[in-house]
Amino acid sequence: MNIAERIRNVIRKTWSTAPSLATSQLLELYHTNPRLDGARIIAEKCASTELYVYDRADYRKNKNKAEIIDSHEIYNLLENPCPTFRELTGWHIRNFVFACYELVGEAFLLKIRSPNKKVIALTPIAPSWVVKTPTATDNYWQIYPFGTTGGSAIVVPNEDVIWFKNINLNDPYGRGRGTSETIGDEIQSDEYASKYAKNLFFNDATPSAIIYAPKGTKETADQIKQSWLQKMAGYHHAKEPMVLTGEDSKFEKIAQTPQEMDFVNSRKFLRDSANQQFHIPPEIMGILDNSNRSTIDSAFYLLNKNVLADPLRMFERTMNTQLLWEDFDKERTLILHHENTVEEDMDLKLRIADEGLSRGTLTRNEWRIAMGYQPDKKNGDVYLMGFSTVEQPQNHDPVELPETRPTQEVDLPEGENDNTNNENQNNNTSDTEGNKPSETPENAQNDGEKELSEEEFKSIKSAYEKKYRFLKSDADKERRKAIWKTFDARARSIEDPFKKSMVKAFTKQNELVNKAIKEAVENNKDIGTAIERLYNKEMDEALKHTLAAAFINGLSVGAEHGQSLVGRKSVKEISEETRRLFNLWIDNYGLELAKDINDTTKKKLRKVLSESVSDGDDLRTRVKKLIEASDGMFDEDKKWRAELIARTESCTTMNAGSTVLYQSEGIEQKEWISVQDDRTRDAHLIMDGVVVPITDKFEVPATSQSDGAWMEYPGDPSAPAGEVCNCRCTVSPIVNV
């Protein structure tokens, strides 16, 4: 006898243990008492969970990638464990095991062997049938099928019984103890309450009312009873009053006391106590008093994770040690494991795989395998890199960015906030706000400046490449092209709110100007003074207010665009901090833009109105000409200026929103992206691919055609109009991996 056997015999009990008196009672109540429905739900759900065979080493190495062994003889045994009893399928046997385990803390399966000792069947044995367990001296089971009064005893070797046991902490080597025992009082109380309520519907010889007639005789009592039934019985006498004659006669109805009638709340309490004992969410039991869609969905998650997982693990380990390894796999190279029932794991797996794919840490084939798809042998072994992701080898020295002029000391050219100096900007833009463009904005060049000579362009480009970090590879160029296409599509989608806002503002201003003209002419006042008074701070605030919604929309779309480049999932609501920065941006820039637009409108009005009248015109003619001039100018502005402003501000607000997002996400560097076509300013073509720290400004070079500027992002409103109007450039984050 080896050491292990000697230790086992020392601590094994020397006497057998019979089932407790409550065992058979609990097993019977399982079918008659609804308070044990929690055990039924656990048993049925666990029995419906599939059991698979895995290679033990592979499963322990990586259970998510371990492959199921499709063919093994134990599958046939688990699916058809009782060939002699066809009605007992694998589901019924597992249901039996889990139900007994929850109720009395133990369940038994008897192994039926062929002549060559191979297990060919598993037969369920009720815990109440097992009257003797193995001891140190008698290593066998004594079982009475159908109980001690209904069958003959059979003796079974220890290794031929699978014992599922919930350990008794006070006697770990004895019989199991079930969780249902702790609610024995609740179960009995519910039984008594149910039977008491049932008796109310039977005649228990208790009258519903008593009539007192102290001085009456038996004949008088019979007369009163007969009279009462004749006058009050039947539906047609319902609710009629009854008058008793006779001295001291009275009527008294026998009613149930509140304690006797309070079955609803007391039985609800017993029901809830039982469900809580089994940890069953109320929605699973069909109790929907305080439920909603969210709690219903969560109920299944809680059931699978907190209730079913432990019984399933118990079943696996018992079957592995007492069946699989004893009779089918003595080398213990295999393992039985249930399918994953917790949906959270699948969701987490999907999120991890998607994040790995989008971050470029998983190949397409690795993602496909993780999601259960077949690999794409031809095109799948590639990494997907984000638009703004830049590869940087581990042993590569960090790129030292050149020092740039501090933003607080930037000396911008004169007129940096003047988007409307038409006389000074005609050489810099193809479409200034004050003049009708020679062609439609869709076809107008972005800058209109004279092209630089090839020599000057190369000279500035070469100097900038020495001064700044440039991303110049073909892959970087393709990445910038893809980013710009996405940016352009989104920018065009938000032009309409700006255009509608400007058309609305110009329409309202047209009405106010016409009214001011009439009043000035009729009162013999100076029209120029009237227009000057009309375009005051209130007019600027009104225009800013009109554009506010379009500003917020553009900034929000820009932030969403930035999130997609950073690799974050967009959110439906803007954070409070981001909203605060947006409002600050509108306060700082929106009013300035409104003032610039109104100043341009005011200058144009004074010019067209002064040219519209002639000496000698009468009052009516003069008013008519002035109003026609005003209407004509505003009609032109609604057609051309509104579109130019919409195009410029859509790009400006998108780039501003993206930049705010990059700063809030902790991005350290940003990149200028230009459109590589003949409509782009030469200075902006040079800027394509320039990388600077996120807190620094881009230095747009000065050329023979422009003065240059320091800009936080393309479209920065602090820059001269010649660098902003119709600008289609954008800014991208640099995310190093």
XYZ file of C-alpha atoms in Angstrom:
737
model
C 0.000 0.000 0.000
C 1.488 3.330 -1.050
C 1.568 6.512 1.020
C -1.432 8.103 -0.743
C -3.629 5.061 -0.050
C -2.565 4.943 3.610
C -3.403 8.654 4.060
C -6.759 8.148 2.349
C -7.672 5.263 4.648
C -6.611 7.211 7.735
C -8.889 10.172 7.049
C -11.759 8.160 5.524
C -14.678 7.560 7.849
C -14.983 4.105 9.362
C -18.775 4.170 9.237
C -21.235 4.833 6.464
C -23.581 7.799 6.196
C -27.212 7.549 5.187
C -29.085 10.395 3.500
C -30.656 12.999 5.781
C -34.387 12.904 6.447
C -34.888 16.087 4.416
C -33.329 14.628 1.261
C -36.395 12.843 -0.073
C -38.667 15.685 1.070
C -36.685 18.333 -0.819
C -36.571 16.159 -3.927
C -40.348 15.806 -3.797
C -40.949 19.514 -3.086
C -38.921 20.309 -6.228
C -41.966 19.211 -8.218
C -44.666 20.734 -6.010
C -43.350 23.947 -4.445
C -42.784 27.035 -6.649
C -40.214 28.401 -4.200
C -37.743 25.862 -5.607
C -38.126 27.146 -9.159
C -34.704 28.753 -8.814
C -33.119 25.309 -8.671
C -35.166 24.250 -11.694
C -33.961 27.221 -13.764
C -30.321 26.588 -12.834
C -30.639 22.896 -13.698
C -32.341 23.468 -17.046
C -29.976 26.255 -18.157
C -26.882 24.256 -17.188
C -28.210 21.116 -18.860
C -28.641 23.078 -22.100
C -24.973 24.114 -22.174
C -22.841 22.021 -24.524
C -19.770 20.161 -23.250
C -16.688 19.801 -25.484
C -13.365 17.946 -25.423
C -10.101 19.915 -25.690
C -6.418 19.121 -25.612
C -5.498 19.887 -22.015
C -2.127 21.516 -22.766
C -3.531 23.696 -25.565
C -6.452 24.782 -23.408
C -4.228 25.831 -20.525
C -1.845 27.615 -22.866
C -4.552 29.729 -24.520
C -8.149 28.775 -23.890
C -9.397 31.283 -26.467
C -7.410 29.661 -29.270
C -7.665 26.015 -28.165
C -9.439 23.965 -30.821
C -12.359 21.657 -30.039
C -11.698 17.955 -30.611
C -14.611 17.079 -32.860
C -14.474 13.295 -32.616
C -14.235 11.319 -29.370
C -16.124 8.305 -28.022
C -17.155 10.176 -24.868
C -19.465 12.381 -26.969
C -21.715 9.380 -27.726
C -21.855 8.500 -24.031
C -22.787 12.063 -23.017
C -25.446 12.411 -25.715
C -27.048 8.974 -25.172
C -26.064 7.901 -21.653
C -28.934 5.433 -21.072
C -29.529 3.270 -24.158
C -31.831 1.013 -22.138
C -34.043 3.962 -21.169
C -34.522 5.918 -24.395
C -36.457 8.700 -22.674
C -33.394 9.616 -20.598
C -31.279 11.699 -22.969
C -28.032 13.447 -22.149
C -30.000 16.613 -21.369
C -32.194 14.774 -18.832
C -29.194 13.238 -17.089
C -27.427 16.596 -16.782
C -30.657 18.254 -15.624
C -30.995 15.562 -12.953
C -27.431 16.112 -11.738
C -27.693 19.894 -11.464
C -31.134 19.796 -9.793
C -30.043 17.286 -7.134
C -26.829 19.209 -6.559
C -28.727 22.461 -5.891
C -31.373 20.796 -3.713
C -29.488 18.334 -1.502
C -25.850 19.027 -2.390
C -25.079 15.762 -4.158
C -25.943 13.684 -7.206
C -24.905 10.236 -8.381
C -24.393 8.550 -11.743
C -23.837 4.808 -11.968
C -21.357 3.576 -14.574
C -22.594 0.582 -16.554
C -19.715 -1.427 -18.015
C -19.451 -3.905 -20.850
C -17.842 -7.333 -20.299
C -14.480 -5.807 -21.212
C -14.895 -3.162 -18.455
C -15.637 -0.292 -20.845
C -18.188 2.304 -19.694
C -21.177 2.086 -22.049
C -23.902 3.852 -20.037
C -24.533 6.284 -17.185
C -27.602 5.698 -15.018
C -28.998 8.340 -12.620
C -29.198 7.388 -8.948
C -31.410 9.458 -6.636
C -29.526 10.660 -3.523
C -32.225 9.134 -1.318
C -31.425 5.685 -2.759
C -27.806 5.755 -1.584
C -27.860 4.372 1.970
C -24.186 3.544 2.341
C -21.079 5.335 1.122
C -17.580 3.793 0.881
C -15.652 3.548 4.139
C -12.123 2.628 5.136
C -13.095 -1.021 5.580
C -15.863 -1.346 2.962
C -14.862 0.328 -0.293
C -18.247 0.042 -1.985
C -21.632 1.718 -2.328
C -24.909 0.275 -1.121
C -27.851 1.468 -3.173
C -31.569 0.753 -2.857
C -33.238 1.589 -6.196
C -36.622 3.248 -5.535
C -35.811 3.499 -1.821
C -35.439 0.995 0.994
C -39.100 0.021 0.755
C -39.294 -0.332 -3.000
C -36.313 -2.384 -4.154
C -33.452 -4.684 -3.358
C -30.029 -3.477 -2.320
C -27.198 -3.524 -4.824
C -23.518 -3.238 -4.021
C -21.413 -1.136 -6.368
C -17.606 -0.718 -6.415
C -16.365 2.720 -5.473
C -14.975 3.484 -8.965
C -18.317 2.755 -10.656
C -20.158 5.726 -9.137
C -19.680 9.372 -10.152
C -20.315 11.466 -7.047
C -21.111 15.157 -7.542
C -20.811 16.673 -4.080
C -21.187 20.095 -2.471
C -18.873 19.686 0.511
C -20.262 19.782 4.030
C -17.883 22.124 5.852
C -18.508 20.303 9.124
C -17.847 16.888 7.545
C -15.935 17.176 4.236
C -15.746 13.374 3.830
C -19.455 12.784 4.443
C -22.602 13.437 2.414
C -23.141 16.680 0.509
C -25.220 19.619 1.686
C -27.515 21.581 -0.614
C -28.082 25.327 -0.753
C -31.834 24.730 -0.556
C -31.532 23.650 3.077
C -31.007 27.272 4.156
C -34.504 28.232 3.014
C -36.255 25.263 4.606
C -38.361 27.524 6.848
C -39.386 29.716 3.906
C -40.412 26.665 1.898
C -42.487 25.258 4.767
C -44.054 28.658 5.498
C -45.088 29.005 1.878
C -46.571 25.503 1.927
C -48.666 26.294 5.019
C -49.741 29.692 3.645
C -50.819 28.094 0.392
C -52.845 25.400 2.148
C -54.457 27.938 4.483
C -55.525 30.060 1.532
C -56.846 26.944 -0.166
C -59.071 26.152 2.818
C -60.855 29.485 2.438
C -62.501 28.092 -0.689
C -63.809 24.974 1.099
C -66.652 24.663 3.665
C -64.914 24.340 6.999
C -68.166 24.667 8.984
C -67.505 28.309 9.777
C -70.619 30.462 9.022
C -70.200 33.720 7.162
C -72.532 35.589 9.576
C -74.402 35.178 12.882
C -77.895 36.503 13.752
C -78.513 37.103 17.469
C -82.096 36.566 18.786
C -81.662 36.075 22.578
C -85.369 35.695 23.366
C -86.276 33.594 20.358
C -87.060 29.895 20.302
C -85.903 27.196 17.891
C -89.015 27.842 15.809
C -88.244 31.555 15.779
C -84.665 30.863 14.667
C -85.870 28.648 11.824
C -88.350 31.304 10.723
C -85.666 34.035 10.732
C -83.280 31.819 8.751
C -85.937 30.880 6.218
C -87.127 34.489 5.894
C -83.544 35.682 5.481
C -82.819 33.263 2.645
C -86.071 34.054 0.849
C -85.620 37.819 1.034
C -81.842 38.101 0.544
C -80.668 35.113 -1.504
C -80.154 35.485 -5.242
C -78.574 38.156 -7.412
C -81.804 40.178 -7.661
C -81.657 40.862 -3.895
C -78.029 41.963 -3.893
C -77.246 44.956 -1.672
C -80.830 45.136 -0.288
C -81.167 46.016 3.421
C -82.609 43.452 5.857
C -84.623 44.441 8.942
C -84.780 42.099 11.932
C -87.788 42.176 14.257
C -87.688 41.057 17.803
C -86.276 42.395 20.999
C -82.448 42.566 21.198
C -82.039 41.061 17.705
C -78.848 41.942 15.856
C -76.717 40.811 12.890
C -72.932 40.266 12.909
C -70.800 39.295 9.908
C -67.728 37.131 10.543
C -64.764 38.636 8.711
C -61.158 37.514 8.269
C -58.606 39.462 10.267
C -56.024 41.572 8.391
C -53.319 39.110 9.470
C -55.272 36.210 7.998
C -55.905 37.996 4.722
C -52.355 39.342 4.215
C -51.221 36.476 2.008
C -50.161 38.533 -1.008
C -47.343 40.469 0.646
C -46.202 37.590 2.845
C -45.990 35.165 -0.076
C -44.178 37.789 -2.173
C -41.630 38.073 0.615
C -41.186 34.300 0.727
C -40.887 34.195 -3.054
C -38.236 36.926 -3.121
C -36.286 35.287 -0.294
C -36.144 31.996 -2.185
C -35.100 33.659 -5.452
C -32.385 35.628 -3.687
C -31.064 32.426 -2.136
C -30.497 31.012 -5.625
C -29.279 34.447 -6.905
C -31.868 34.399 -9.689
C -32.640 37.866 -11.165
C -36.393 38.560 -10.901
C -36.718 39.096 -14.670
C -35.687 35.472 -15.277
C -38.601 34.378 -13.084
C -41.031 36.569 -15.030
C -41.261 39.177 -12.232
C -41.372 42.453 -14.146
C -42.835 44.879 -11.577
C -39.771 47.152 -11.538
C -38.120 46.096 -14.785
C -37.182 47.795 -18.020
C -35.357 46.785 -21.176
C -31.976 47.428 -19.599
C -32.596 45.310 -16.486
C -34.066 42.511 -18.600
C -30.967 42.377 -20.806
C -28.698 42.562 -17.758
C -30.597 39.728 -16.074
C -29.358 37.153 -18.594
C -25.779 38.402 -18.238
C -25.971 38.187 -14.424
C -27.535 34.725 -14.581
C -24.820 33.347 -16.861
C -21.889 34.939 -15.052
C -22.884 34.859 -11.377
C -25.221 31.850 -11.173
C -24.498 29.259 -13.872
C -20.714 29.518 -14.124
C -19.917 27.775 -10.807
C -22.214 24.722 -11.250
C -20.840 24.270 -14.775
C -17.250 24.315 -13.496
C -18.214 21.767 -10.789
C -19.696 19.437 -13.411
C -16.624 19.740 -15.655
C -14.132 18.947 -12.905
C -16.121 16.016 -11.574
C -16.568 14.491 -15.026
C -12.887 15.026 -15.814
C -11.581 13.331 -12.657
C -14.199 10.575 -12.211
C -15.026 9.666 -15.813
C -12.745 11.062 -18.533
C -9.398 10.463 -16.819
C -10.419 7.214 -15.056
C -11.967 5.448 -18.036
C -11.028 7.198 -21.307
C -7.779 9.137 -20.865
C -5.533 7.764 -18.149
C -2.635 9.973 -19.383
C -4.826 13.020 -18.685
C -4.061 14.746 -21.982
C -7.682 15.785 -22.580
C -10.154 17.966 -20.725
C -13.921 18.537 -20.802
C -15.099 22.137 -20.822
C -18.452 23.820 -21.428
C -19.070 26.415 -24.100
C -18.752 30.019 -22.993
C -22.178 31.313 -21.946
C -21.120 34.787 -20.782
C -21.749 37.269 -23.592
C -19.385 39.791 -22.010
C -16.397 37.697 -23.033
C -17.446 37.778 -26.673
C -17.991 41.529 -26.575
C -14.612 42.066 -24.932
C -12.981 39.768 -27.460
C -14.546 41.755 -30.297
C -13.401 45.084 -28.831
C -9.845 43.836 -28.312
C -9.659 42.407 -31.824
C -11.077 45.569 -33.404
C -8.698 47.738 -31.403
C -5.761 45.564 -32.418
C -6.754 45.722 -36.074
C -7.289 49.491 -36.101
C -4.039 50.116 -34.175
C -1.996 48.031 -36.583
C -0.995 45.420 -33.978
C -3.040 42.574 -35.529
C -3.040 41.476 -39.145
C -6.286 41.056 -41.021
C -5.890 37.271 -40.808
C -5.313 37.363 -37.048
C -8.491 39.418 -36.718
C -10.437 37.016 -38.968
C -9.307 33.998 -36.943
C -10.238 35.740 -33.671
C -13.713 36.437 -35.059
C -14.163 32.856 -36.255
C -13.593 33.470 -39.982
C -11.293 31.591 -42.308
C -8.008 33.429 -43.018
C -7.526 35.186 -46.335
C -4.371 33.436 -47.543
C -3.864 35.823 -50.452
C -4.395 39.280 -48.940
C -4.809 38.772 -45.191
C -1.269 38.963 -43.806
C -1.173 42.764 -43.689
C -1.469 45.390 -40.968
C -3.987 48.201 -41.266
C -2.431 51.540 -40.343
C -4.493 54.594 -39.451
C -4.372 57.732 -41.582
C -2.320 59.617 -39.019
C -0.192 56.725 -37.741
C 3.551 57.029 -38.354
C 5.831 54.025 -37.903
C 8.884 54.687 -35.769
C 11.396 51.846 -35.150
C 12.284 51.080 -31.548
C 15.977 51.847 -32.071
C 15.275 55.032 -34.006
C 16.409 58.253 -32.387
C 13.559 60.682 -31.694
C 13.231 63.397 -34.281
C 14.325 66.713 -32.839
C 11.947 69.387 -34.009
C 13.442 72.818 -34.670
C 12.649 75.653 -32.360
C 9.897 77.874 -33.643
C 9.069 81.430 -32.787
C 7.028 81.529 -29.535
C 3.375 82.037 -30.319
C 2.987 84.869 -27.838
C 5.669 86.904 -29.611
C 4.384 86.482 -33.149
C 4.361 89.754 -35.113
C 1.825 89.243 -37.843
C 1.566 91.496 -40.889
C -0.798 94.413 -40.743
C -4.423 93.657 -41.420
C -4.175 90.137 -39.966
C -7.787 90.178 -38.846
C -9.122 92.049 -41.835
C -10.818 89.569 -44.107
C -12.388 92.339 -46.116
C -9.643 94.735 -47.284
C -10.526 94.308 -50.908
C -8.209 96.985 -52.186
C -5.172 95.458 -50.425
C -5.976 91.802 -51.096
C -6.773 91.777 -54.795
C -3.325 90.394 -55.523
C -3.620 87.619 -52.941
C -7.055 86.075 -53.446
C -9.138 85.183 -56.403
C -12.320 85.890 -54.525
C -12.421 88.671 -51.954
C -15.544 89.314 -49.943
C -16.142 92.733 -51.431
C -16.111 91.970 -55.152
C -17.999 89.556 -57.285
C -15.552 86.890 -58.462
C -14.843 86.538 -62.128
C -15.933 82.921 -61.950
C -18.016 80.816 -59.576
C -16.464 79.771 -56.282
C -16.529 76.131 -57.369
C -14.160 76.903 -60.219
C -12.263 79.804 -58.712
C -8.646 79.282 -57.798
C -7.953 78.979 -54.108
C -5.519 81.853 -54.011
C -5.349 83.733 -57.282
C -1.817 84.878 -56.551
C 0.726 84.840 -59.331
C 2.637 81.598 -59.525
C 6.139 81.617 -58.087
C 9.002 80.986 -60.395
C 10.334 77.446 -60.293
C 13.612 78.733 -58.912
C 11.958 80.618 -56.034
C 9.675 77.688 -55.210
C 12.575 75.214 -55.024
C 14.667 77.625 -52.984
C 11.975 78.140 -50.334
C 11.122 74.424 -50.323
C 14.762 73.463 -49.795
C 15.172 75.947 -46.947
C 12.036 74.665 -45.236
C 13.082 71.029 -45.534
C 16.252 71.899 -43.645
C 14.386 73.874 -41.011
C 11.399 71.601 -40.350
C 10.592 67.930 -40.171
C 8.832 66.743 -43.334
C 7.084 63.410 -43.971
C 7.971 62.810 -47.606
C 7.603 59.070 -48.309
C 5.146 57.818 -50.926
C 3.115 56.166 -48.156
C 2.905 59.502 -46.317
C 1.735 61.241 -49.481
C -0.996 58.647 -50.020
C -1.994 58.924 -46.368
C -2.298 62.718 -46.608
C -4.325 62.411 -49.794
C -6.782 60.039 -48.093
C -7.066 62.299 -45.035
C -7.740 65.354 -47.190
C -10.492 63.576 -49.154
C -12.256 62.735 -45.901
C -11.774 66.279 -44.620
C -13.040 67.841 -47.857
C -16.184 65.698 -47.872
C -17.011 66.673 -44.297
C -16.193 70.339 -44.859
C -18.515 70.496 -47.857
C -21.264 68.857 -45.800
C -21.246 71.765 -43.317
C -21.064 74.617 -45.839
C -24.842 74.780 -46.154
C -25.520 75.904 -42.523
C -23.022 78.756 -42.961
C -24.509 79.789 -46.293
C -28.077 79.717 -44.954
C -27.025 81.750 -41.916
C -25.377 84.394 -44.099
C -28.365 84.538 -46.471
C -30.620 84.994 -43.446
C -28.372 87.740 -42.065
C -28.101 89.565 -45.425
C -31.890 89.391 -45.887
C -32.484 90.936 -42.464
C -29.834 93.608 -43.026
C -31.407 94.432 -46.405
C -34.720 95.146 -44.686
C -33.074 97.318 -42.020
C -31.019 99.251 -44.602
C -34.071 99.967 -46.786
C -35.972 101.184 -43.754
C -33.082 103.444 -42.718
C -32.841 104.845 -46.283
C -36.520 105.782 -46.367
C -36.386 107.464 -42.977
C -33.190 109.384 -43.814
C -34.472 110.660 -47.177
C -37.897 111.564 -45.827
C -36.343 113.445 -42.889
C -33.653 115.031 -45.060
C -30.882 113.261 -43.084
C -27.500 112.129 -44.312
C -27.726 108.542 -45.605
C -24.081 107.789 -44.809
C -24.612 108.743 -41.196
C -27.755 106.592 -41.041
C -25.859 103.574 -42.400
C -22.989 104.216 -39.974
C -25.392 104.262 -37.032
C -27.150 101.109 -38.261
C -23.957 99.031 -38.406
C -23.113 99.259 -34.717
C -22.130 96.743 -32.032
C -25.687 95.405 -31.837
C -25.547 94.544 -35.549
C -22.227 92.731 -35.010
C -23.650 90.761 -32.068
C -26.732 89.854 -34.103
C -24.593 88.445 -36.932
C -22.443 86.513 -34.463
C -25.598 85.049 -32.914
C -26.904 84.062 -36.352
C -23.653 82.236 -37.144
C -23.279 80.609 -33.692
C -25.124 77.385 -34.554
C -23.077 76.955 -37.733
C -19.880 77.596 -35.744
C -20.780 74.923 -33.164
C -21.720 72.473 -35.914
C -18.432 73.035 -37.743
C -16.350 72.740 -34.574
C -18.190 69.538 -33.573
C -17.729 67.931 -36.983
C -14.067 68.913 -36.821
C -13.726 67.238 -33.417
C -15.356 64.062 -34.749
C -12.999 64.140 -37.730
C -10.070 64.533 -35.340
C -11.245 61.604 -33.223
C -11.310 59.342 -36.269
C -7.711 60.315 -37.082
C -6.528 59.872 -33.507
C -8.141 56.450 -33.435
C -10.830 57.189 -30.859
C -14.463 56.241 -31.277
C -16.581 59.338 -31.689
C -18.989 60.275 -28.933
C -22.517 61.575 -29.356
C -22.126 64.437 -26.893
C -19.354 67.003 -26.631
C -17.606 67.082 -23.258
C -18.097 70.126 -21.071
C -14.427 71.106 -21.386
C -14.524 70.872 -25.182
C -17.769 72.845 -25.268
C -16.145 75.521 -23.097
C -13.218 75.783 -25.514
C -15.618 75.974 -28.459
C -17.555 78.821 -26.832
C -14.303 80.609 -26.041
C -13.245 80.264 -29.684
C -16.579 81.707 -30.864
C -16.343 84.594 -28.401
C -12.820 85.439 -29.534
C -13.270 84.961 -33.252
C -17.010 85.045 -34.000
C -17.504 88.679 -33.047
C -14.371 89.718 -34.933
C -15.583 87.911 -38.053
C -19.029 89.496 -37.727
C -17.448 92.939 -37.412
C -15.250 92.345 -40.482
C -18.204 91.143 -42.559
C -20.358 94.079 -41.494
C -17.537 96.569 -42.141
C -17.214 95.251 -45.687
C -20.985 95.429 -46.165
C -21.006 98.991 -44.839
C -18.226 100.091 -47.210
C -19.951 98.499 -50.185
C -23.262 100.138 -49.253
C -21.765 103.601 -49.014
C -20.154 103.146 -52.422
C -23.165 101.766 -54.313
C -25.577 104.218 -52.694
C -23.407 107.228 -53.534
C -23.243 106.105 -57.168
C -26.960 105.368 -57.509
C -28.461 108.872 -57.299
C -28.124 111.888 -59.554
C -28.589 115.567 -58.946
C -32.115 116.702 -59.632
C -33.833 113.440 -58.709
C -37.068 113.986 -56.874
C -37.708 112.361 -53.505
C -39.610 109.345 -54.865
C -37.004 108.653 -57.567
C -34.158 109.062 -55.127
C -35.664 106.568 -52.632
C -36.399 104.108 -55.444
C -32.825 104.223 -56.800
C -31.278 103.874 -53.366
C -33.432 100.871 -52.460
C -32.774 99.233 -55.840
C -29.043 99.698 -55.280
C -29.327 98.236 -51.790
C -31.381 95.263 -53.011
C -28.951 94.613 -55.848
C -25.933 94.625 -53.578
C -27.519 92.286 -51.026
C -28.769 89.948 -53.773
C -25.200 89.719 -55.022
C -23.895 89.140 -51.490
C -26.431 86.383 -50.862
C -25.231 84.653 -54.014
C -21.451 85.143 -53.934
C -20.259 86.400 -50.553
C -22.412 83.913 -48.643
C -20.811 81.052 -50.565
C -17.267 82.357 -50.102
C -17.830 82.856 -46.373
C -19.405 79.385 -46.095
C -16.470 77.734 -47.839
C -13.874 79.577 -45.802
C -15.556 79.191 -42.414
C -16.414 75.506 -42.878
C -12.707 74.707 -43.290
C -11.698 77.108 -40.518
C -14.128 75.694 -37.937
C -13.344 72.077 -38.828
C -9.612 72.624 -38.422
C -10.188 74.552 -35.184
C -12.390 71.753 -33.773
C -9.831 69.110 -34.740
C -6.992 71.065 -33.128
C -8.920 71.446 -29.864
C -9.522 67.683 -29.917
C -5.842 66.885 -30.535
C -4.800 69.030 -27.588
C -7.370 67.413 -25.273
C -6.205 63.924 -26.335
C -2.575 64.692 -25.531
C -1.325 64.568 -29.123
C 2.227 65.951 -29.234
C 2.676 66.830 -32.933
C 0.562 68.002 -35.855
C 1.036 67.968 -39.626
C -0.038 70.421 -42.346
C -1.817 68.784 -45.297
C -2.214 70.650 -48.602
C -4.081 69.805 -51.777
C -1.570 69.032 -54.502
C -3.189 70.832 -57.443
C -2.903 74.120 -59.338
C -5.603 75.788 -57.197
C -3.468 75.713 -54.044
C -1.316 78.649 -52.992
C 2.374 77.999 -53.668
C 3.188 78.856 -50.058
C 0.685 76.230 -48.902
C 2.080 73.654 -51.349
C 5.440 74.105 -49.657
C 3.803 73.465 -46.261
C 2.503 69.999 -47.220
C 3.932 67.442 -44.768
C 5.437 69.948 -42.307
C 5.354 68.630 -38.713
C 5.490 70.906 -35.642
C 4.707 70.482 -31.920
C 0.991 70.647 -31.166
C 1.347 73.876 -29.159
C 3.393 75.690 -31.827
C 2.210 77.570 -34.881
C 2.990 76.689 -38.489
C 5.236 79.188 -40.258
C 3.742 79.769 -43.705
C 6.670 81.126 -45.764
C 6.837 84.651 -47.114
C 7.212 84.786 -50.891
C 7.459 87.427 -53.556
C 3.653 87.260 -53.762
C 2.709 87.136 -50.041
C 4.003 88.198 -46.662
C 3.645 84.799 -44.970
C 2.037 84.170 -41.590
C 2.215 82.167 -38.388
C -0.902 79.966 -38.192
C -2.078 77.544 -35.511
C -3.876 75.544 -38.205
C -4.952 76.080 -41.836
C -7.682 78.701 -41.895
C -6.511 80.282 -38.626
C -8.647 83.466 -38.431
C -5.753 85.422 -36.953
C -3.899 85.160 -40.280
C -4.314 87.606 -43.191
C -7.236 87.007 -45.523
C -4.786 86.134 -48.291
C -3.809 82.995 -46.343
C -7.343 82.068 -45.301
C -9.992 82.804 -47.943
C -10.948 79.661 -49.869
C -8.121 77.740 -48.167
C -8.719 73.989 -48.443
C -5.773 72.730 -46.375
C -6.218 70.735 -43.173
C -4.278 69.570 -40.120
C -3.624 65.996 -38.977
C -2.314 64.511 -35.703
C 0.909 62.523 -35.620
C 0.426 59.277 -33.703
C 3.705 57.393 -33.319
C 3.630 53.612 -32.899
